Tab-separated table of C-alpha atoms in Angstrom:
chain	number	residue	atom	x	y	z
A	287	UNK	CA	-46.199	30.130	39.254
A	288	UNK	CA	-47.570	33.650	39.919
A	289	UNK	CA	-49.249	32.101	43.289
A	290	UNK	CA	-49.079	29.023	45.298
A	291	UNK	CA	-51.610	26.329	44.206
A	292	UNK	CA	-52.950	22.932	45.318
A	293	UNK	CA	-55.866	20.893	43.933
A	294	UNK	CA	-55.380	22.987	40.681
A	295	UNK	CA	-55.138	21.368	36.974
A	296	UNK	CA	-52.407	21.534	34.285
A	297	UNK	CA	-53.309	20.916	30.617
A	298	UNK	CA	-50.958	20.436	27.722
A	299	UNK	CA	-52.097	22.745	24.850
A	300	UNK	CA	-51.768	22.083	21.349
A	301	UNK	CA	-49.139	24.924	20.919
A	302	UNK	CA	-46.994	23.059	23.224
A	303	UNK	CA	-47.714	25.370	26.589
A	304	UNK	CA	-49.204	24.106	29.563
A	305	UNK	CA	-52.192	25.640	30.893
A	306	UNK	CA	-52.414	26.066	34.697
A	307	UNK	CA	-56.307	26.777	36.295
A	308	UNK	CA	-57.557	27.310	39.778
A	309	UNK	CA	-56.618	25.745	42.950
A	310	UNK	CA	-56.428	26.816	46.672
A	311	UNK	CA	-54.267	28.786	48.248
A	312	UNK	CA	-54.286	28.327	52.071
A	313	UNK	CA	-58.121	28.732	51.970
A	314	UNK	CA	-57.966	31.175	48.747
A	315	UNK	CA	-59.801	29.649	46.149
A	316	UNK	CA	-58.099	30.731	42.988
A	317	UNK	CA	-59.764	31.905	39.573
A	318	UNK	CA	-56.476	32.848	37.726
A	319	UNK	CA	-54.805	31.102	35.293
A	320	UNK	CA	-51.306	30.981	33.700
A	321	UNK	CA	-49.075	29.355	31.166
A	322	UNK	CA	-46.000	27.633	30.970
A	323	UNK	CA	-43.834	27.926	28.011
A	324	UNK	CA	-41.238	24.980	27.968
A	325	UNK	CA	-39.312	26.616	25.421
A	326	UNK	CA	-38.479	29.502	27.487
A	327	UNK	CA	-39.096	28.222	30.982
A	328	UNK	CA	-41.070	31.019	31.822
A	329	UNK	CA	-44.928	31.581	33.172
A	330	UNK	CA	-47.009	34.314	31.879
A	331	UNK	CA	-50.424	35.165	33.072
A	332	UNK	CA	-53.770	34.565	30.925
A	333	UNK	CA	-57.306	35.352	31.331
A	334	UNK	CA	-59.019	34.541	34.616
A	335	UNK	CA	-61.707	31.975	34.975
A	336	UNK	CA	-65.369	33.296	35.890
A	337	UNK	CA	-65.360	31.371	38.751
A	338	UNK	CA	-62.957	30.496	41.475
A	339	UNK	CA	-62.166	26.736	41.889
A	340	UNK	CA	-60.373	23.778	43.034
A	341	UNK	CA	-60.931	20.114	42.783
A	342	UNK	CA	-62.269	20.720	39.117
A	343	UNK	CA	-61.286	18.984	35.797
A	344	UNK	CA	-59.732	20.663	32.700
A	345	UNK	CA	-59.802	18.573	29.391
A	346	UNK	CA	-58.451	19.721	25.884
A	347	UNK	CA	-60.957	19.113	23.432
A	348	UNK	CA	-60.228	18.305	19.664
A	349	UNK	CA	-60.760	21.778	18.764
A	350	UNK	CA	-58.135	23.035	20.919
A	351	UNK	CA	-59.953	24.692	23.435
A	352	UNK	CA	-59.849	23.630	27.125
A	353	UNK	CA	-63.317	22.633	29.169
A	354	UNK	CA	-63.043	23.042	32.741
A	355	UNK	CA	-65.841	21.471	34.942
A	356	UNK	CA	-67.071	21.808	38.394
A	357	UNK	CA	-65.020	21.498	41.522
A	358	UNK	CA	-65.266	23.528	44.888
A	359	UNK	CA	-65.207	27.008	45.903
A	360	UNK	CA	-65.612	28.425	49.473
A	361	UNK	CA	-67.459	25.282	50.625
A	362	UNK	CA	-69.842	24.958	47.741
A	363	UNK	CA	-69.433	22.234	45.146
A	364	UNK	CA	-69.828	23.588	41.449
A	365	UNK	CA	-72.037	22.393	38.310
A	366	UNK	CA	-70.460	25.457	36.390
A	367	UNK	CA	-68.327	24.945	33.169
A	368	UNK	CA	-66.372	27.232	31.243
A	369	UNK	CA	-64.221	27.017	27.923
A	370	UNK	CA	-60.564	28.490	27.645
A	371	UNK	CA	-59.429	29.810	24.059
A	372	UNK	CA	-55.745	29.685	23.444
A	373	UNK	CA	-55.994	31.741	20.480
A	374	UNK	CA	-57.641	34.748	22.451
A	375	UNK	CA	-57.078	34.076	26.054
A	376	UNK	CA	-60.587	34.355	26.925
A	377	UNK	CA	-62.820	32.123	29.017
A	378	UNK	CA	-66.492	31.853	28.152
A	379	UNK	CA	-69.086	29.805	29.855
A	380	UNK	CA	-70.981	26.921	28.373
A	381	UNK	CA	-73.723	24.494	29.520
A	382	UNK	CA	-73.809	23.504	33.155
A	383	UNK	CA	-73.786	20.060	34.352
A	384	UNK	CA	-76.748	18.353	35.593
A	385	UNK	CA	-75.007	17.655	38.931
A	386	UNK	CA	-72.692	19.756	41.139
A	387	UNK	CA	-69.383	17.610	41.356
A	388	UNK	CA	-65.869	18.099	42.564
A	389	UNK	CA	-63.214	15.372	42.911
A	390	UNK	CA	-64.895	13.880	40.007
A	391	UNK	CA	-63.386	12.609	36.386
A	392	UNK	CA	-63.550	14.184	33.000
A	393	UNK	CA	-62.281	12.125	29.797
A	394	UNK	CA	-62.416	12.867	26.131
A	395	UNK	CA	-63.812	10.198	24.228
A	396	UNK	CA	-63.008	9.175	20.778
A	397	UNK	CA	-65.955	10.860	19.278
A	398	UNK	CA	-65.086	14.267	20.941
A	399	UNK	CA	-67.499	14.228	23.531
A	400	UNK	CA	-66.413	14.507	27.234
A	401	UNK	CA	-67.938	11.775	30.019
A	402	UNK	CA	-67.980	13.053	33.508
A	403	UNK	CA	-68.482	10.529	36.481
A	404	UNK	CA	-68.887	10.631	39.977
A	405	UNK	CA	-67.580	13.142	42.183
A	406	UNK	CA	-68.854	14.547	45.381
A	407	UNK	CA	-71.811	17.271	45.790
A	408	UNK	CA	-71.464	16.230	49.525
A	409	UNK	CA	-74.056	13.278	48.552
A	410	UNK	CA	-71.427	11.095	46.504
A	411	UNK	CA	-73.304	10.168	43.218
A	412	UNK	CA	-73.164	7.448	40.783
A	413	UNK	CA	-74.335	9.371	37.908
A	414	UNK	CA	-72.520	10.207	34.661
A	415	UNK	CA	-72.988	12.644	31.932
A	416	UNK	CA	-71.746	13.686	28.579
A	417	UNK	CA	-70.615	17.324	26.956
A	418	UNK	CA	-71.218	17.870	23.530
A	419	UNK	CA	-68.438	20.590	22.340
A	420	UNK	CA	-70.644	20.926	19.231
A	421	UNK	CA	-73.998	22.116	21.004
A	422	UNK	CA	-72.563	22.691	24.534
A	423	UNK	CA	-75.118	20.805	26.319
A	424	UNK	CA	-74.853	18.137	28.626
A	425	UNK	CA	-76.776	14.854	28.391
A	426	UNK	CA	-77.176	12.223	31.066
A	427	UNK	CA	-75.779	8.900	30.160
A	428	UNK	CA	-75.981	5.405	32.072
A	429	UNK	CA	-74.834	5.651	35.801
A	430	UNK	CA	-71.894	3.617	37.350
A	431	UNK	CA	-72.657	0.748	39.133
A	432	UNK	CA	-70.848	2.056	42.434
A	433	UNK	CA	-71.034	5.601	43.932
A	434	UNK	CA	-67.329	7.350	43.722
A	435	UNK	CA	-65.299	10.101	44.281
A	436	UNK	CA	-61.551	10.605	44.004
A	437	UNK	CA	-61.401	7.623	41.724
A	438	UNK	CA	-59.873	7.504	38.174
A	439	UNK	CA	-60.812	7.057	34.501
A	440	UNK	CA	-58.865	5.971	31.704
A	441	UNK	CA	-59.698	5.819	27.992
A	442	UNK	CA	-58.503	2.253	26.840
A	443	UNK	CA	-57.271	1.717	23.376
A	444	UNK	CA	-60.514	0.057	22.357
A	445	UNK	CA	-62.361	3.273	23.270
A	446	UNK	CA	-63.951	2.035	26.415
A	447	UNK	CA	-63.225	4.039	29.730
A	448	UNK	CA	-61.946	2.060	32.489
A	449	UNK	CA	-63.003	3.836	36.136
A	450	UNK	CA	-61.259	2.255	39.081
A	451	UNK	CA	-61.228	2.644	42.960
A	452	UNK	CA	-62.170	5.488	44.483
A	453	UNK	CA	-64.033	6.182	47.994
A	454	UNK	CA	-67.595	6.399	49.346
A	455	UNK	CA	-68.794	8.231	52.337
A	456	UNK	CA	-67.117	5.590	54.782
A	457	UNK	CA	-64.585	3.472	52.739
A	458	UNK	CA	-62.191	3.037	49.953
A	459	UNK	CA	-63.089	0.744	46.928
A	460	UNK	CA	-61.253	-1.919	45.217
A	461	UNK	CA	-63.962	-2.323	42.367
A	462	UNK	CA	-63.585	-1.163	38.649
A	463	UNK	CA	-65.889	-0.850	35.805
A	464	UNK	CA	-66.290	-0.109	31.904
A	465	UNK	CA	-68.191	2.325	30.033
A	466	UNK	CA	-68.960	1.743	26.706
A	467	UNK	CA	-69.672	5.011	24.586
A	468	UNK	CA	-71.787	2.883	22.000
A	469	UNK	CA	-74.251	1.953	24.296
A	470	UNK	CA	-73.890	4.582	27.270
A	471	UNK	CA	-73.971	1.300	29.373
A	472	UNK	CA	-71.740	0.244	32.489
A	473	UNK	CA	-70.259	-3.279	33.005
A	474	UNK	CA	-68.160	-4.515	36.088
A	475	UNK	CA	-64.775	-5.631	35.555
A	476	UNK	CA	-62.284	-7.262	37.987
A	477	UNK	CA	-61.512	-5.862	41.033
A	478	UNK	CA	-58.078	-4.242	41.954
A	479	UNK	CA	-56.037	-6.073	44.444
A	480	UNK	CA	-56.238	-3.357	46.881
A	481	UNK	CA	-58.944	-0.824	47.894
A	482	UNK	CA	-57.680	2.681	47.069
A	483	UNK	CA	-58.808	6.441	46.412
A	484	UNK	CA	-56.433	9.308	45.604
A	485	UNK	CA	-54.371	7.192	43.193
A	486	UNK	CA	-53.303	7.456	39.774
A	487	UNK	CA	-54.077	5.601	36.609
A	488	UNK	CA	-51.972	5.769	33.540
A	489	UNK	CA	-52.430	4.055	30.286
A	490	UNK	CA	-49.008	2.287	29.282
A	491	UNK	CA	-47.844	1.995	25.579
A	492	UNK	CA	-48.734	-1.636	25.482
A	493	UNK	CA	-52.321	-0.996	26.207
A	494	UNK	CA	-52.309	-2.010	30.021
A	495	UNK	CA	-53.227	0.265	32.794
A	496	UNK	CA	-50.913	1.047	35.742
A	497	UNK	CA	-52.416	2.074	38.940
A	498	UNK	CA	-50.181	3.678	41.623
A	499	UNK	CA	-50.578	4.463	45.261
A	500	UNK	CA	-53.506	6.050	46.936
A	501	UNK	CA	-54.896	5.864	49.974
A	502	UNK	CA	-56.739	3.135	52.284
A	503	UNK	CA	-56.414	3.670	56.168
A	504	UNK	CA	-53.107	5.093	55.163
A	505	UNK	CA	-50.787	5.890	52.248
A	506	UNK	CA	-50.301	3.105	49.759
A	507	UNK	CA	-47.245	2.496	47.903
A	508	UNK	CA	-48.345	-0.634	45.920
A	509	UNK	CA	-49.130	-0.504	42.174
A	510	UNK	CA	-50.859	-2.968	40.067
A	511	UNK	CA	-51.555	-3.399	36.147
A	512	UNK	CA	-55.150	-4.014	34.263
A	513	UNK	CA	-55.139	-6.027	31.159
A	514	UNK	CA	-58.247	-4.894	29.387
A	515	UNK	CA	-58.052	-8.182	27.066
A	516	UNK	CA	-58.613	-10.380	30.148
A	517	UNK	CA	-60.179	-7.937	32.347
A	518	UNK	CA	-57.944	-8.922	35.541
A	519	UNK	CA	-55.447	-7.165	37.476
A	520	UNK	CA	-51.956	-8.203	38.761
A	521	UNK	CA	-49.500	-6.679	41.133
A	522	UNK	CA	-46.398	-5.220	40.192
A	523	UNK	CA	-43.264	-3.419	41.987
A	524	UNK	CA	-44.334	-1.079	44.652
A	525	UNK	CA	-43.127	2.391	44.613
A	526	UNK	CA	-40.130	3.432	46.951
A	527	UNK	CA	-42.460	5.837	48.603
A	528	UNK	CA	-46.167	5.708	49.857
A	529	UNK	CA	-48.195	8.153	47.812
A	530	UNK	CA	-51.646	9.776	47.752
A	531	UNK	CA	-52.788	12.690	45.562
A	532	UNK	CA	-49.253	12.463	43.625
A	533	UNK	CA	-49.074	12.787	39.750
A	534	UNK	CA	-48.010	10.092	37.133
A	535	UNK	CA	-47.112	10.876	33.541
A	536	UNK	CA	-46.211	8.466	30.522
A	537	UNK	CA	-43.069	9.755	29.124
A	538	UNK	CA	-42.365	9.209	25.212
A	539	UNK	CA	-39.941	6.604	26.137
A	540	UNK	CA	-43.179	4.509	27.691
A	541	UNK	CA	-41.756	4.752	31.272
A	542	UNK	CA	-43.955	6.524	33.842
A	543	UNK	CA	-42.849	9.531	35.817
A	544	UNK	CA	-44.384	9.628	39.437
A	545	UNK	CA	-43.955	12.858	41.336
A	546	UNK	CA	-44.928	14.541	44.725
A	547	UNK	CA	-48.180	13.453	46.875
A	548	UNK	CA	-47.582	12.687	50.551
A	549	UNK	CA	-49.920	11.715	53.608
A	550	UNK	CA	-51.932	14.524	55.017
A	551	UNK	CA	-49.780	17.296	56.224
A	552	UNK	CA	-46.382	15.914	54.704
A	553	UNK	CA	-45.517	16.613	51.432
A	554	UNK	CA	-42.930	15.146	48.938
A	555	UNK	CA	-40.675	16.649	46.581
A	556	UNK	CA	-39.237	13.319	45.404
A	557	UNK	CA	-39.966	11.691	42.046
A	558	UNK	CA	-39.519	8.067	40.677
A	559	UNK	CA	-40.181	6.299	37.463
A	560	UNK	CA	-41.798	3.063	36.711
A	561	UNK	CA	-40.317	0.700	33.551
A	562	UNK	CA	-43.013	-1.310	32.197
A	563	UNK	CA	-40.208	-3.591	30.260
């Protein structure tokens, strides 16, 4: 990449390239963006965002554009939102969220809207809101049962959204809940075996959700599976290393690749994979 980044985003575009946006470089918040071309293995710069930001989200919309929401910039949490058009490389602002949020989640629903949950404006909210790409307008929806930041949100095969774990001002959470887009309501589901934030959640090809690592009074190597049919969690094999703030990607062969992360000032270059079979 052209600059070092942490707390940035990476989004796979419909043309096969990967858009990387924002992040933090030793206290310097980035508004730059760049594209990775897997066919050549090269990076090229593209249009810069309107605002420098880190700890934001980036979601690929059904129209091929990328929606970037919120984040943090020089000590302030953000409500601003912008759109990237891959056909032009240009960013445009769109409607702002009702709340400032960083370390939140953003999920593309089957109806094309985007659900944003939780996060932090230095006063952790339980609120959630919906973005409509056809109008550029945000509307509030049902609030979660618990306030959360650094949690995960996974769109299940039935269209519901599973939110798991995260943190409050003083503790990590084991609780999980489900959002029903047809009603806008949240219902609690089974608790995870471990409290955790800064973890990952991956929807497997069998419909179950794999949660890995994270942090709870120290880094975690444990992993567990959520079964949407029963609403229950079961533990599975632990990772070789304890990892918070890592990544997890479901590969075409159904395995899950976990990379990087690390506790506090230690950062890993190692990777490992999980085989659901």
